[in-house]
Amino acid sequence: MWKTVVRRVLIMIPQLFILSLLIFIMAKNMPGDPFTGKITPETDPARIEELRELNGLNDPWYQQYVRWMGNAFKGEFGNSYTYKVKVSTLIGERAMNTFWLSLLTAVMLYAIAVPLGVLAGRFHNSWFDRGVVLYSFISFAIPTFVLALILLYFFGYQLSLFPTTGSVDVREAPGTAGYYMSKVYHMILPAFTAAVLGTTGIIQYLRTEVVDAKSMDYVRTARAKGVPARKVYSKHIFRNSLLPVAAFIGFTITGLLGGSIFIETIFAYPGMGHLFIQSISSRDYSVITALVMLYGFLALLGSLLSDIIMSIVDPRIRIE
């Protein structure tokens, strides 16, 4: 198994190289540059050209790419043209906010999806099952920004139950219990929104697996031996039905880390997704290329984690 993991990691190296090349070329083909937005009728064109020359933006693209990759191997992605700090520092500050939001989202997602999927499969064709299926269809059909705006309007503005922006109350002193409670409080509404939208696939997989498992030979044998229904579901059906869900854990975690752009933007939550949108608006290429590269790495890592988790959960399955 470990030989295969090492081989998969080695395969990721050329994949990341190709990804970095595509990202850099596409970023360079975007209209304008970081200094375009600073041009006003009073701006001296010679000064703008001087800034472009100082930052190496007039060099051939391949020279810029080699310079960018050389710095990337050192963990440096240059400086942000907008925030005037190192890109690695800027992303590091936002990454923790996105990590905690993604973690809370994952907890809510599985807390909602697993019970609904299992119970819908157990009580197949019942009113409860039909209600869960209807819920799945609705959550699948609603766009992210629509549900986020609805929840933000009712629970944030109308009822004032949750904050509508930020990640923590500025009046709380860092390190105190109130500070951490405030951070959790600010994450509840965006995390719940993302969790509701992400439950559809898990519910449908679990429901289908439970329905199929009820007709398996090992389940019929357990029932014929007089095993109580509760134990049949908990020790046989439920355990085996979790296998496809376990396969998606890696994708779920990395997907939440890289796929929170809309949620963070709508709730003005200062994470990597919010930073990504701001960087596009300001043409901050250093931040854009670093974030897209990070998202690509997370996607590859998610695939690897899913294979590893699946092989651990089911010893019959080994990565080949």
PDB file of C-alpha atoms in Angstrom, residues 121 205-221 223 232-233 236-242:
ATOM      1  CA  GLY A 121     -33.139   3.696   3.395  1.00  0.00           C
ATOM      2  CA  TYR A 205     -25.594   7.222  -1.643  1.00  0.00           C
ATOM      3  CA  LEU A 206     -26.470   6.107   1.886  1.00  0.00           C
ATOM      4  CA  ARG A 207     -30.152   5.641   1.071  1.00  0.00           C
ATOM      5  CA  THR A 208     -29.336   3.488  -1.951  1.00  0.00           C
ATOM      6  CA  GLU A 209     -26.736   1.441  -0.069  1.00  0.00           C
ATOM      7  CA  VAL A 210     -29.095   0.748   2.842  1.00  0.00           C
ATOM      8  CA  VAL A 211     -31.911  -0.297   0.494  1.00  0.00           C
ATOM      9  CA  ASP A 212     -29.564  -2.634  -1.397  1.00  0.00           C
ATOM     10  CA  ALA A 213     -28.020  -4.026   1.779  1.00  0.00           C
ATOM     11  CA  LYS A 214     -31.415  -5.092   3.169  1.00  0.00           C
ATOM     12  CA  SER A 215     -31.694  -7.716   0.433  1.00  0.00           C
ATOM     13  CA  MET A 216     -28.167  -9.112   0.844  1.00  0.00           C
ATOM     14  CA  ASP A 217     -27.605 -12.709   1.936  1.00  0.00           C
ATOM     15  CA  TYR A 218     -25.703 -11.808   5.105  1.00  0.00           C
ATOM     16  CA  VAL A 219     -28.598  -9.640   6.269  1.00  0.00           C
ATOM     17  CA  ARG A 220     -31.170 -12.357   5.589  1.00  0.00           C
ATOM     18  CA  THR A 221     -28.959 -14.845   7.420  1.00  0.00           C
ATOM     19  CA  ARG A 223     -32.431 -12.107  10.547  1.00  0.00           C
ATOM     20  CA  VAL A 232     -28.887  -5.910  12.038  1.00  0.00           C
ATOM     21  CA  TYR A 233     -28.915  -2.254  11.029  1.00  0.00           C
ATOM     22  CA  HIS A 236     -24.334  -5.117   9.379  1.00  0.00           C
ATOM     23  CA  ILE A 237     -26.232  -2.706   7.151  1.00  0.00           C
ATOM     24  CA  PHE A 238     -24.997   0.602   8.549  1.00  0.00           C
ATOM     25  CA  ARG A 239     -21.322  -0.404   8.674  1.00  0.00           C
ATOM     26  CA  ASN A 240     -21.238  -1.654   5.091  1.00  0.00           C
ATOM     27  CA  SER A 241     -23.323   1.245   3.795  1.00  0.00           C
ATOM     28  CA  LEU A 242     -20.729   3.752   5.028  1.00  0.00           C
TER      29      LEU A 242
END
